[in-house]
Steps between C-alpha positions, in 0.01 A plus 500: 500500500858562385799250528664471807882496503668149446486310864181683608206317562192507700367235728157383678510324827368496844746612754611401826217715666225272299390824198521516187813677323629626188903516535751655260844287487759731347811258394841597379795368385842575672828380312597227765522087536136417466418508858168646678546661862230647709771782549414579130097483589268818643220478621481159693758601820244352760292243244451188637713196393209357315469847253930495526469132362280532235691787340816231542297239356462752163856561512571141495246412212657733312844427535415130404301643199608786374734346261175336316395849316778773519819447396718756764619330754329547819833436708661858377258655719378553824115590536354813707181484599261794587167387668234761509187404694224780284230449713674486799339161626793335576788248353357155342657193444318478225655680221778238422382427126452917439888543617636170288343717250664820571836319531470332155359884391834680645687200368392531136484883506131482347212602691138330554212528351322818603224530710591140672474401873648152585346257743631175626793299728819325433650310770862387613481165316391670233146386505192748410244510813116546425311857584491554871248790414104513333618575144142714466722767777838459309293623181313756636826613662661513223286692300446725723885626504459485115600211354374352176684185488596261751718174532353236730604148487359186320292341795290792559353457175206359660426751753550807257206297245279579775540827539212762429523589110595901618788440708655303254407720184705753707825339509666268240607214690835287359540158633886410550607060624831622658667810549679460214230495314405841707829635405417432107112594502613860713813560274305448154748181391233230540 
């Protein structure tokens, strides 16, 4: 229910093994030249490219972006990233928006909002992709590890009006168009 430390976020995603995860991403900042090396990351040493890429893909997004809402600049640092699979299910590739958050997070020294799980998937170019996963199991997921808010992007505003009345009285769901719109909503600067 408390804050998290800046750069700590939480995550919803299938993994690699097909079930339904709740991942903590645990970012820091290391006085550097703005670069990102899997050297600096734990917790992925045998992921697959795809999960490897879409944690390069948030790296990317963020470097192109992170000038739009914090003023340090994101090139005095280089960025540490701890990824801790809770449930032990297995590493997604789907957490790319939850770690552009925690990067902007570590970035700005300011944590998220608490109590928030972040679903969705940035992609090299830059692009957001739709939900690969039922959004009624991302919910129900995410309530059950005890979240009371969570970001999900624009186009699955549809699929979450359908939802059963309960699941979606138990979770506060925030509807972000881009990451950096993620990155605002999570941080409280929207």
């Amino acid at each position: 229910e408390g804050l998290e430390k800046p750069g700590y976020v939480y995550g919803v995603g299938k993994s690699v093994s097909e079930k339904i995860g709740i991942y903590r991403l645990e970012n820091k900042l290391i006085s550097g030249t703005g670069s990102f090396s899997f050297k600096n990351v734990e917790g992925l040493a045998r992921a697959p490219k795809a999960v490897k890429d879409s944690i390069t893909a948030a790296f990317n997004y963020f470097s192109e972006n992170a000038s739009k809402i914090i003023t340090t600049n994101c090139d005095d640092f280089d960025y540490s990233l701890y990824f801790n699979d809770l449930q032990s299910r297995g590493v997604s590739d789907e957490l790319s928006v939850a770690e552009v958050v925690g990067l902007f997070s570590a970035l700005a020294n300011r944590s998220v909002l608490p109590s928030l799980v972040i679903c969705g998937r940035v992609v090299m170019s830059g692009s957001m992709m739709p939900l690969a996963t039922e959004l009624d199991e991302i919910l129900v997921a995410a309530v059950n590890a005890g979240a009371k808010r969570i970001l999900l992007p624009a186009d699955s505003k549809d699929k979450y009006n359908v939802l059963k009345s309960k699941l979606k009285n138990d979770i506060n769901a925030i509807f972000y168009s881009t990451p950096l719109d993620a990155a605002k909503k999570a941080l409280g600067v929207d």
